[in-house]
CSV table of C-alpha atoms in Angstrom, one decimal:
chain,number,residue,atom,x,y,z
A,41,GLN,CA,109.2,81.1,111.8
A,42,VAL,CA,111.0,82.8,114.6
A,43,GLN,CA,109.9,81.9,118.1
A,44,VAL,CA,111.4,83.3,121.3
A,45,VAL,CA,109.4,82.4,124.4
A,46,GLU,CA,110.1,83.1,128.0
A,47,SER,CA,108.5,81.3,131.1
A,48,GLY,CA,109.1,81.0,134.8
A,49,GLY,CA,108.5,84.4,136.2
A,50,GLY,CA,106.6,85.0,139.3
A,51,SER,CA,106.5,86.7,142.7
A,52,VAL,CA,108.9,85.6,145.6
A,53,GLN,CA,110.0,87.1,148.8
A,54,ALA,CA,113.5,88.6,149.1
A,55,GLY,CA,116.1,85.8,149.5
A,56,GLY,CA,113.9,83.4,147.3
A,57,SER,CA,114.7,81.8,144.1
A,58,LEU,CA,113.2,81.5,140.5
A,59,ARG,CA,114.3,79.8,137.4
A,60,LEU,CA,113.5,81.5,134.0
A,61,SER,CA,113.5,79.6,130.7
A,62,CYS,CA,113.6,80.6,127.2
A,63,SER,CA,112.8,78.5,124.1
A,64,ALA,CA,114.2,79.8,120.8
A,65,SER,CA,114.0,78.9,117.3
A,66,THR,CA,115.0,81.1,114.3
A,67,ARG,CA,113.9,79.4,111.0
A,68,GLY,CA,116.6,76.9,111.3
A,69,LEU,CA,119.4,79.5,111.5
A,70,ARG,CA,122.1,78.9,113.9
A,71,ILE,CA,121.7,80.7,117.3
A,72,ILE,CA,125.1,82.3,118.3
A,73,ASP,CA,124.6,84.6,121.3
A,74,MET,CA,121.9,84.6,123.7
A,75,ALA,CA,121.2,87.0,126.7
A,76,TRP,CA,118.8,88.1,129.3
A,77,PHE,CA,117.7,91.7,129.7
A,78,ARG,CA,115.4,93.3,132.2
A,79,GLN,CA,113.4,96.5,132.4
A,80,ALA,CA,112.0,97.8,135.6
A,81,PRO,CA,109.1,100.5,135.6
A,82,GLY,CA,110.4,104.0,134.7
A,83,ARG,CA,113.9,102.5,133.8
A,84,GLU,CA,115.7,101.6,130.7
A,85,ARG,CA,116.2,98.0,129.6
A,86,GLU,CA,119.4,96.7,131.1
A,87,PHE,CA,121.7,93.8,130.3
A,88,VAL,CA,121.6,90.9,132.9
A,89,ALA,CA,123.6,88.0,131.6
A,90,HIS,CA,125.0,86.5,128.3
A,91,ILE,CA,125.9,83.1,127.1
A,92,ALA,CA,127.7,82.2,124.0
A,93,GLU,CA,127.1,79.3,121.6
A,94,ASP,CA,129.6,77.1,123.3
A,95,ALA,CA,127.5,77.2,126.4
A,96,ARG,CA,130.7,77.8,128.4
A,97,THR,CA,131.4,81.4,127.8
A,98,THR,CA,129.2,83.7,130.1
A,99,HIS,CA,129.0,87.3,131.3
A,100,TYR,CA,127.0,88.9,134.0
A,101,ARG,CA,126.2,92.4,135.2
A,102,ASP,CA,128.0,93.1,138.5
A,103,THR,CA,124.9,93.3,140.6
A,104,VAL,CA,123.8,89.7,139.8
A,105,LYS,CA,127.1,88.0,139.8
A,106,ASP,CA,127.3,85.1,142.4
A,107,ARG,CA,123.5,85.1,142.5
A,108,PHE,CA,122.3,84.4,138.9
A,109,THR,CA,123.5,81.5,136.7
A,110,ILE,CA,122.9,81.4,133.0
A,111,SER,CA,122.9,78.2,131.0
A,112,ARG,CA,122.0,76.7,127.7
A,113,ASP,CA,121.1,73.6,125.8
A,114,ASN,CA,121.6,73.6,122.0
A,115,PRO,CA,119.4,70.9,120.6
A,116,MET,CA,117.9,71.6,117.2
A,117,PRO,CA,115.4,72.9,116.2
A,118,LYS,CA,115.0,74.7,119.5
A,119,THR,CA,117.6,76.1,121.7
A,120,MET,CA,116.9,76.4,125.5
A,121,MET,CA,118.4,79.0,127.7
A,122,TYR,CA,117.9,79.4,131.5
A,123,LEU,CA,118.4,81.9,134.2
A,124,GLN,CA,118.7,80.5,137.7
A,125,MET,CA,118.2,83.4,140.0
A,126,ASP,CA,119.0,82.9,143.8
A,127,ASN,CA,119.0,85.3,146.7
A,128,LEU,CA,116.7,87.6,145.0
A,129,LYS,CA,116.3,91.2,146.0
A,130,PRO,CA,113.6,93.8,145.6
A,131,GLU,CA,115.8,95.6,143.0
A,132,ASP,CA,115.6,92.5,140.8
A,133,THR,CA,112.0,93.3,140.2
A,134,ALA,CA,111.5,93.8,136.4
A,135,VAL,CA,110.2,92.2,133.2
A,136,TYR,CA,112.9,90.0,132.1
A,137,TYR,CA,113.5,89.4,128.3
A,138,CYS,CA,115.1,86.7,126.3
A,139,ALA,CA,117.3,88.0,123.4
A,140,VAL,CA,118.7,85.8,120.6
A,141,SER,CA,121.2,86.7,117.8
A,142,ASN,CA,122.2,84.7,114.8
A,143,TYR,CA,125.4,86.6,114.6
A,144,TYR,CA,128.5,87.1,116.8
A,145,ALA,CA,128.1,90.0,119.4
A,146,ASN,CA,131.8,89.6,120.3
A,147,ASN,CA,132.6,92.1,123.0
A,148,MET,CA,129.3,93.9,122.6
A,149,TYR,CA,127.3,91.1,124.1
A,150,TYR,CA,125.6,93.6,126.7
A,151,ALA,CA,124.2,95.8,123.9
A,152,ALA,CA,120.6,95.2,123.1
A,153,TYR,CA,120.9,96.3,119.5
A,154,ASN,CA,123.1,93.1,118.9
A,155,TYR,CA,120.1,90.9,119.4
A,156,ARG,CA,117.5,90.8,116.7
A,157,HIS,CA,115.0,88.5,118.2
A,158,TRP,CA,113.2,89.1,121.5
A,159,GLY,CA,110.6,87.3,123.7
A,160,GLN,CA,107.5,88.9,125.1
A,161,GLY,CA,109.0,89.1,128.5
A,162,THR,CA,108.1,87.6,131.9
A,163,GLN,CA,107.4,89.5,135.1
A,164,VAL,CA,109.6,88.9,138.2
A,165,THR,CA,108.5,90.6,141.4
A,166,VAL,CA,110.6,90.4,144.6
A,167,SER,CA,108.9,91.7,147.8
A,168,SER,CA,110.9,92.7,150.8
């Protein structure tokens, strides 16, 4: 059974912090790449951050670099991924999704189509 579940969203004022969590299991298959995406009302889903299986290789979209930190724990059978979000801005308001792949995304880690398994999303609201 595939399970991808996010938690940790909420409402904060600008400058505040939130920590998102994602718990993922994919029928015992090895989880290779994991990422966070987000979607604001009326906008397309966009890449936020990626972390590879080694838990050291990471990538971020430019607008969240130096504010967000992605991390990962790889115990079996569930893999945990986190997104520490500091100095939040109103433009960070969106539904945040955890995305999981059992295959290598390589240089296309920012492309949603590379991730087969998705969570239901968690709302993050930042007020000014």
